[in-house]
PDB file of C-alpha atoms in Angstrom:
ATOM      1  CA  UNK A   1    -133.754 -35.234  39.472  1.00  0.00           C
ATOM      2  CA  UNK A   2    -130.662 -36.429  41.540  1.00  0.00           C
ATOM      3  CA  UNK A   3    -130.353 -40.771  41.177  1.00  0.00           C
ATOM      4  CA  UNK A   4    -128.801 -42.068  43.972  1.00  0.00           C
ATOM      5  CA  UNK A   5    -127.707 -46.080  43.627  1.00  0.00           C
ATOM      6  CA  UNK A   6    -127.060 -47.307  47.524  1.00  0.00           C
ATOM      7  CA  UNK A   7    -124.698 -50.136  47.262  1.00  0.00           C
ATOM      8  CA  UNK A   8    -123.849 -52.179  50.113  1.00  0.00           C
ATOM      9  CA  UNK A   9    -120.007 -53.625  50.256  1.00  0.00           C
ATOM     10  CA  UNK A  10    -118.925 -57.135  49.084  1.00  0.00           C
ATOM     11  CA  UNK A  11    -118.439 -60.553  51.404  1.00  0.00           C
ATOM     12  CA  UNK A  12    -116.250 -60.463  54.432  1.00  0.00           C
ATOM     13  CA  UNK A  13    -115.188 -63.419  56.617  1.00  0.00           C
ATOM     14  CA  UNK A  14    -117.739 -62.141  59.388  1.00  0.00           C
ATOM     15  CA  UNK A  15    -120.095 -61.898  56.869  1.00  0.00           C
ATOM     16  CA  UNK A  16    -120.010 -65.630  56.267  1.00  0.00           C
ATOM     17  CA  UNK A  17    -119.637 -66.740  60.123  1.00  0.00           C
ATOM     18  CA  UNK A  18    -122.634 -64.625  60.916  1.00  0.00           C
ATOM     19  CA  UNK A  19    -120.694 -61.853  63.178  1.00  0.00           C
ATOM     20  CA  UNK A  20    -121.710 -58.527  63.855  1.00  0.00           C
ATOM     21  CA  UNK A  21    -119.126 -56.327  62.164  1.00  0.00           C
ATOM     22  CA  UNK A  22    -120.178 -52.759  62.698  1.00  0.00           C
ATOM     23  CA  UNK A  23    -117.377 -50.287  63.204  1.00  0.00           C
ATOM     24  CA  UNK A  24    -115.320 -53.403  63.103  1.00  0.00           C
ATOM     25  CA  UNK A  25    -112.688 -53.092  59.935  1.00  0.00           C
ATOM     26  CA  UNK A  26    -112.665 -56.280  58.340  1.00  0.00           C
ATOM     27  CA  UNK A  27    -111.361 -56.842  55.032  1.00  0.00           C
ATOM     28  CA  UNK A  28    -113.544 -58.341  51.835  1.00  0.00           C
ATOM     29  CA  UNK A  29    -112.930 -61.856  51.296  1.00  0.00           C
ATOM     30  CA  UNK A  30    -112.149 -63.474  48.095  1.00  0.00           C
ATOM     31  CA  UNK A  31    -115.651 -64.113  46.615  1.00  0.00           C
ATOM     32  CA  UNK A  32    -116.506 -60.254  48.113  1.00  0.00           C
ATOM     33  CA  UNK A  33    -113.316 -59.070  45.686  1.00  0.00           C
ATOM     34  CA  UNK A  34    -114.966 -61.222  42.883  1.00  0.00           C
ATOM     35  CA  UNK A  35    -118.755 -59.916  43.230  1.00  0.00           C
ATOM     36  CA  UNK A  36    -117.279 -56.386  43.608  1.00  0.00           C
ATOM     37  CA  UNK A  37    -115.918 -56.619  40.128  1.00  0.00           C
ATOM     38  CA  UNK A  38    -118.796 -58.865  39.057  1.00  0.00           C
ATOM     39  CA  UNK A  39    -120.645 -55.163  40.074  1.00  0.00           C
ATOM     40  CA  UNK A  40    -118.400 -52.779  38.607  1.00  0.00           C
ATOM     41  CA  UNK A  41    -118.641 -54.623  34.860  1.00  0.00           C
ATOM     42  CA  UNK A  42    -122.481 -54.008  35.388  1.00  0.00           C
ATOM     43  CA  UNK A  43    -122.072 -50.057  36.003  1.00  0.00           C
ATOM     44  CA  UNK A  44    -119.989 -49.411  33.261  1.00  0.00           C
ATOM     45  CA  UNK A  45    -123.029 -50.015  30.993  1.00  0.00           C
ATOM     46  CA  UNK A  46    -124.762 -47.352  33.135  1.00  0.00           C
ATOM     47  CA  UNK A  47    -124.789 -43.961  33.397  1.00  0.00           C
ATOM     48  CA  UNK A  48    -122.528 -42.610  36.730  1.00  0.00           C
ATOM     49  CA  UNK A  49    -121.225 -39.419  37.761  1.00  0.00           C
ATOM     50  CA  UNK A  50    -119.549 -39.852  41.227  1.00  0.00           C
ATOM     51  CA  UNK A  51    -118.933 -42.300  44.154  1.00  0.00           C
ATOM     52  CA  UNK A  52    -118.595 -41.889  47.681  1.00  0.00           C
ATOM     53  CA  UNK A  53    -118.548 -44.209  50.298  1.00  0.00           C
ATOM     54  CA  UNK A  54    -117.925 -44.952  53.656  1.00  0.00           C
ATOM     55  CA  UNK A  55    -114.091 -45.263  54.933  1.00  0.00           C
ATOM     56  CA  UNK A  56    -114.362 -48.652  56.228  1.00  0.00           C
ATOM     57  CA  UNK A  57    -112.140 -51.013  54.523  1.00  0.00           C
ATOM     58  CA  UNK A  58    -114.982 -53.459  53.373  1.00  0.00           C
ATOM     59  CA  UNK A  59    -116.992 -50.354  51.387  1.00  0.00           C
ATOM     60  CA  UNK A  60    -113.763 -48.394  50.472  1.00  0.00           C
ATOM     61  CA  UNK A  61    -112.671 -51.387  48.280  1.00  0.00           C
ATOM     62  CA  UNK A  62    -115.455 -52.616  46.902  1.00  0.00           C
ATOM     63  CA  UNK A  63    -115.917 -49.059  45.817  1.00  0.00           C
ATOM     64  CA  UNK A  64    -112.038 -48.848  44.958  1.00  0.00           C
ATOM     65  CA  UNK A  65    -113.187 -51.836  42.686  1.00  0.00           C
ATOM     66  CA  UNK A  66    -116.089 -50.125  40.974  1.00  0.00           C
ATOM     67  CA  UNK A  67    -113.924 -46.706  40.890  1.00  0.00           C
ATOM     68  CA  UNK A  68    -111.126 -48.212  38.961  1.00  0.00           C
ATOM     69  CA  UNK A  69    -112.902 -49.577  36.429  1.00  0.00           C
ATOM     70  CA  UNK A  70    -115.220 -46.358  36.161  1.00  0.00           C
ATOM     71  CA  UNK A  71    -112.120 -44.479  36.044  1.00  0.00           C
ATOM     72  CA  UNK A  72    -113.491 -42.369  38.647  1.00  0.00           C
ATOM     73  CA  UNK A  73    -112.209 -40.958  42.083  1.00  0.00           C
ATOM     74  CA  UNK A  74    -113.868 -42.256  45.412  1.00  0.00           C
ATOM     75  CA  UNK A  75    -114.598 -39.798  47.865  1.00  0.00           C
ATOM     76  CA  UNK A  76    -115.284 -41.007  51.538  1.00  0.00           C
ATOM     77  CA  UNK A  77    -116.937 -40.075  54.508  1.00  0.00           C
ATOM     78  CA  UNK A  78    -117.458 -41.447  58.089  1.00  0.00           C
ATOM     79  CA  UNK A  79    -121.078 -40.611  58.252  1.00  0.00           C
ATOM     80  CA  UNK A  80    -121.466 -43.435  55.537  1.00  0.00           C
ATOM     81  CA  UNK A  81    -120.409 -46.525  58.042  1.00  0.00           C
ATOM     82  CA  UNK A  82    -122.481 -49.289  59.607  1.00  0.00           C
ATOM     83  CA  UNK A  83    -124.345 -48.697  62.560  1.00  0.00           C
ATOM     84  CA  UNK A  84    -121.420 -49.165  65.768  1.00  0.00           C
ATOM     85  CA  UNK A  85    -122.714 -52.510  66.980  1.00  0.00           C
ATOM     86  CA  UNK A  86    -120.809 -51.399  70.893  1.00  0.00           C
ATOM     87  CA  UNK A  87    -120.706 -54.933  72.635  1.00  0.00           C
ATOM     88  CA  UNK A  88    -122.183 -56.826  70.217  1.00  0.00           C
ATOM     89  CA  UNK A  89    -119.462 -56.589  67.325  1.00  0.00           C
ATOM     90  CA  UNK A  90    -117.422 -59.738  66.669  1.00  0.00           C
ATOM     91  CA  UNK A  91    -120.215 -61.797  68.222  1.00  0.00           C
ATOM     92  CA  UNK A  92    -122.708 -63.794  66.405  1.00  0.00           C
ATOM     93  CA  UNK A  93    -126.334 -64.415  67.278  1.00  0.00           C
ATOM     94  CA  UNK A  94    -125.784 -67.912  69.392  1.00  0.00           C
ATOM     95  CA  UNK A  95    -122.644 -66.046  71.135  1.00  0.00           C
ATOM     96  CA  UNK A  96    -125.437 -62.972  72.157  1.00  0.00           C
ATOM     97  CA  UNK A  97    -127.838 -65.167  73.651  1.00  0.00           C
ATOM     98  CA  UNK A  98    -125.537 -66.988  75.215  1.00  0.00           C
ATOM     99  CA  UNK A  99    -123.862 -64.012  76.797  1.00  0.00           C
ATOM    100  CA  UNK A 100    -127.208 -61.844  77.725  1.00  0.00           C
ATOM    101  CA  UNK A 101    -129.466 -64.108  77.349  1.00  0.00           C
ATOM    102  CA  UNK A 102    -132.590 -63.691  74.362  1.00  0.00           C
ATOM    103  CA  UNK A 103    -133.714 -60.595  75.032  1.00  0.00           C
ATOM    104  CA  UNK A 104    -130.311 -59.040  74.404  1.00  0.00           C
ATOM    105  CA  UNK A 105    -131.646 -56.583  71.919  1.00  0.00           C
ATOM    106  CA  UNK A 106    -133.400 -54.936  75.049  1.00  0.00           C
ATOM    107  CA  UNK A 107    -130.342 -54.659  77.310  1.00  0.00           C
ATOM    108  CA  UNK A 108    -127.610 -51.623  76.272  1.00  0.00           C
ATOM    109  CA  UNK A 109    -125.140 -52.555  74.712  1.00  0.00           C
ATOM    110  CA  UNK A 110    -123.922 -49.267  73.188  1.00  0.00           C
ATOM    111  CA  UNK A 111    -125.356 -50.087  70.063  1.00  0.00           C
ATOM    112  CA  UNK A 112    -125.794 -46.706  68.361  1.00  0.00           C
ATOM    113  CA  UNK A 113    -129.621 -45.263  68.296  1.00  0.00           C
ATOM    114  CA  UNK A 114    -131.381 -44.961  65.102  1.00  0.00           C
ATOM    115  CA  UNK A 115    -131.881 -41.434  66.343  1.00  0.00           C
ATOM    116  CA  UNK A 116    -128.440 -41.017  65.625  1.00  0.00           C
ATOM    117  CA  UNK A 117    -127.719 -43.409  63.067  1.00  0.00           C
ATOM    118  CA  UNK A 118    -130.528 -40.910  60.634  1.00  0.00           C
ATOM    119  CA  UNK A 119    -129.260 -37.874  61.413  1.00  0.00           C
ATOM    120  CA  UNK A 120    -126.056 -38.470  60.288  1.00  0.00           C
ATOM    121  CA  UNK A 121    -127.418 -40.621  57.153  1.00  0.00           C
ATOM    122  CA  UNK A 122    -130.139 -37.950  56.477  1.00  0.00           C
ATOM    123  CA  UNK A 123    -127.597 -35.086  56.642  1.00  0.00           C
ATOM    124  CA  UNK A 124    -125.020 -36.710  54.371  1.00  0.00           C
ATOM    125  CA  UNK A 125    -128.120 -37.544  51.682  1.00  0.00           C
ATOM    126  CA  UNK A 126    -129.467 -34.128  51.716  1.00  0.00           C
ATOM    127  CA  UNK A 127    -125.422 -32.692  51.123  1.00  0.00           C
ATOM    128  CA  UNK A 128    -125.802 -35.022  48.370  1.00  0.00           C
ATOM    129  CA  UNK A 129    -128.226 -34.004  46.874  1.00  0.00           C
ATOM    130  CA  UNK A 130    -128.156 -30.013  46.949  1.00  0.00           C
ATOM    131  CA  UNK A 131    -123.930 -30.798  45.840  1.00  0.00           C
ATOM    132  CA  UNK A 132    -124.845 -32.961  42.846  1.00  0.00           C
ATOM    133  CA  UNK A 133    -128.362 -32.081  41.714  1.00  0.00           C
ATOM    134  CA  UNK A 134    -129.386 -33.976  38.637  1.00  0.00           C
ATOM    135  CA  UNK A 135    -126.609 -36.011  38.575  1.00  0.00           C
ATOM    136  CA  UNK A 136    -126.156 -39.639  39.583  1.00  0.00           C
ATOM    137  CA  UNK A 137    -124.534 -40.703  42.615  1.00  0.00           C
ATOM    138  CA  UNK A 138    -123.340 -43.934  44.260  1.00  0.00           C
ATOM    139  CA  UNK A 139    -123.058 -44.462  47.497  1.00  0.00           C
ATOM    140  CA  UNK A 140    -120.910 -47.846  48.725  1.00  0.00           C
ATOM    141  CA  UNK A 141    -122.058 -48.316  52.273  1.00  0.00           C
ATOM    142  CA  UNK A 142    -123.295 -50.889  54.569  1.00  0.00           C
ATOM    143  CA  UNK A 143    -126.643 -52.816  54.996  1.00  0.00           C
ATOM    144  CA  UNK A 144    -128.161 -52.168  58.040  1.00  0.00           C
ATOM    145  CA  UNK A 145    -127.134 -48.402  57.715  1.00  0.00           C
ATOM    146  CA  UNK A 146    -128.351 -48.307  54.488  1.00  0.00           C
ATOM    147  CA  UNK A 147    -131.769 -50.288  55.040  1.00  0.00           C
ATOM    148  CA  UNK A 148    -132.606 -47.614  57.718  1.00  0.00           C
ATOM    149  CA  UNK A 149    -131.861 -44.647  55.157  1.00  0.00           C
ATOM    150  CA  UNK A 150    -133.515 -46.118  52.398  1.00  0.00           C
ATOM    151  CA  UNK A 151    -136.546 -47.039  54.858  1.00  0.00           C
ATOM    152  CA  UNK A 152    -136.543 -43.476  55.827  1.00  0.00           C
ATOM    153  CA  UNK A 153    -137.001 -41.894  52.440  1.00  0.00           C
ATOM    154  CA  UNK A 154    -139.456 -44.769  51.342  1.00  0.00           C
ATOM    155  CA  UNK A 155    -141.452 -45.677  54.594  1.00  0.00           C
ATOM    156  CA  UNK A 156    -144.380 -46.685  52.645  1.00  0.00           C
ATOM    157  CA  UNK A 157    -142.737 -49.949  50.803  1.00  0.00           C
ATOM    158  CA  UNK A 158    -142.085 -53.127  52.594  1.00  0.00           C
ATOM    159  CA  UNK A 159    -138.377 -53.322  52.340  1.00  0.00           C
ATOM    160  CA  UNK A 160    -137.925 -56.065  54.323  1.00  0.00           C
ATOM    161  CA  UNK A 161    -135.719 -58.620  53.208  1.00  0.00           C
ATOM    162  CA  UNK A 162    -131.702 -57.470  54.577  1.00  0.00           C
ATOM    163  CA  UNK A 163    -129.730 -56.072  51.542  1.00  0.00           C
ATOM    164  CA  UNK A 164    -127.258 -58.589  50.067  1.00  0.00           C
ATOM    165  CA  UNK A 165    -123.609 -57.938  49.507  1.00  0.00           C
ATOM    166  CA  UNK A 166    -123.120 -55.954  46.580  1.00  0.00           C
ATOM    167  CA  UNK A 167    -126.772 -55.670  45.692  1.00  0.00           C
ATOM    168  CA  UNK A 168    -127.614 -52.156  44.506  1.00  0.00           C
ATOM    169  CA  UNK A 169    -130.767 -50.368  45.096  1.00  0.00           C
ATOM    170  CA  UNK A 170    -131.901 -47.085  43.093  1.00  0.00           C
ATOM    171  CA  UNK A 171    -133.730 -43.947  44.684  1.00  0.00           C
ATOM    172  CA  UNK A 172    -134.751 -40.742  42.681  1.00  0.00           C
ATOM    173  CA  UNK A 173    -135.339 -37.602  43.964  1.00  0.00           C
ATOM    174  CA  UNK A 174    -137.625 -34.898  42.177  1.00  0.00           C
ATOM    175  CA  UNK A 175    -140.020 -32.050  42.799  1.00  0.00           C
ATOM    176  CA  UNK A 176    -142.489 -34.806  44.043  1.00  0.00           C
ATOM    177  CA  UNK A 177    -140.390 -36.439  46.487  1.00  0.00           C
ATOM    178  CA  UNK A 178    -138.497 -40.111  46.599  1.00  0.00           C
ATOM    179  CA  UNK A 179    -138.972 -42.723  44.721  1.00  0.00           C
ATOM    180  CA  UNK A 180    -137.483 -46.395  44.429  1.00  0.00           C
ATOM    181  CA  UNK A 181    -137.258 -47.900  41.509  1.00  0.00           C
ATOM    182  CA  UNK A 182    -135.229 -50.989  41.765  1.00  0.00           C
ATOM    183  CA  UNK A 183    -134.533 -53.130  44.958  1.00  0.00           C
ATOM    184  CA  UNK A 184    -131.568 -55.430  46.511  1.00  0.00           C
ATOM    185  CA  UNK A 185    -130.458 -56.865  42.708  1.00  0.00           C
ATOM    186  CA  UNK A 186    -127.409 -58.598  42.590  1.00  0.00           C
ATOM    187  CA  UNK A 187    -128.385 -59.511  39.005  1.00  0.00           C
ATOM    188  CA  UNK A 188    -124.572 -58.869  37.929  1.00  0.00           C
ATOM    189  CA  UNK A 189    -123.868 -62.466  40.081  1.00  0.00           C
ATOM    190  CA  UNK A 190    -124.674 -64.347  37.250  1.00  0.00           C
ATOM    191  CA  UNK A 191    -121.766 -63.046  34.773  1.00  0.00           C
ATOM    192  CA  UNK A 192    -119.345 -65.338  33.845  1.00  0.00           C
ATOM    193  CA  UNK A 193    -115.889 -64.978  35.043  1.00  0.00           C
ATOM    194  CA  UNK A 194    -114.885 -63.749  31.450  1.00  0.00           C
ATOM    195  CA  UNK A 195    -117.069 -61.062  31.231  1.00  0.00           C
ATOM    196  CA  UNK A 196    -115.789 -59.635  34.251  1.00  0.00           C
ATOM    197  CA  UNK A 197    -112.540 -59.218  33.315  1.00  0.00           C
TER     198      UNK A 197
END
């Protein structure tokens, strides 16, 4: 059985003005930094064997983060980063309308298709899994990418809430097929400063 735990990258500035960030590269803020490490005490009680993550700066430190305190090496890849948000990135929801009106999710923007945005998720999951078969992986990426993955290998649950920063969700795969078996916890937010450090 190969465990994959999806993780999706601590707070960034954009995050909290509601901005699309996509291929954007914007930094974690200060409470994203704190969270991250708030996430990485957590996993050291757990059982990990590698991290990858996507080479955007917000998911390469918040896995940097987890990695250091692991004592393990991050490896990245591209095919890991948000969805490219085209037109839309840097703008938030009031800015869209105002701009192309309310149907703006209808118009092209060069927003990449889901089409795309799976085959290079689904590709990179399946390398995954024949490289590190029964092994545990985590994967530091970004939450719309990652809803549509995780979505993709579960279509029968109704994951519908958006992923919260540093929230980690947990998919097995065995003879039987995929499985989820926890869901967009952030339960690590409630440790206290000192057991973080």
């Amino acid at each position: 059985m190969t465990k994959i735990g999806f993780i999706r990258h601590g707070s960034t500035p954009w995050n909290i003005e509601g901005k699309a960030q996509g291929w954007c590269d914007i930094p974690l803020n200060i409470d994203g930094i704190e969270d991250a490490n708030r996430l990485a005490q957590r996993l050291l009680s757990e059982d990990w064997d590698i991290i990858y993550s996507s080479d955007l700066i917000r998911a390469h430190h918040t896995a940097n983060i987890i990695a250091e305190k692991m004592m393990k090496t991050v490896y990245l890849d591209s095919r890991l980063r948000e969805i490219a948000g085209g037109l839309i990135e840097g703008t938030t929801e009031e800015e869209r309308i105002l701009k192309w009106g309310s149907g703006w999710r209808e118009l092209d923007l060069q927003i990449e298709s889901d089409d795309r945005v799976l085959s290079r998720g689904i590709t990179f999951i399946n390398e995954i899994c024949e490289k590190h078969p029964n092994e545990n992986v985590l994967i530091v990426s970004h939450g719309s990418f990652l809803k549509k993955i995780i979505k993709n290998f579960i279509p029968n649950e109704p994951f519908e809430e958006s992923l919260l920063n540093t929230s980690i969700t947990l998919l097995q795969r065995d003879t039987s097929g995929w499985s989820c078996s926890l869901f967009n916890c952030t339960k690590h937010l409630v440790l206290t400063n000192k057991e973080i450090t």
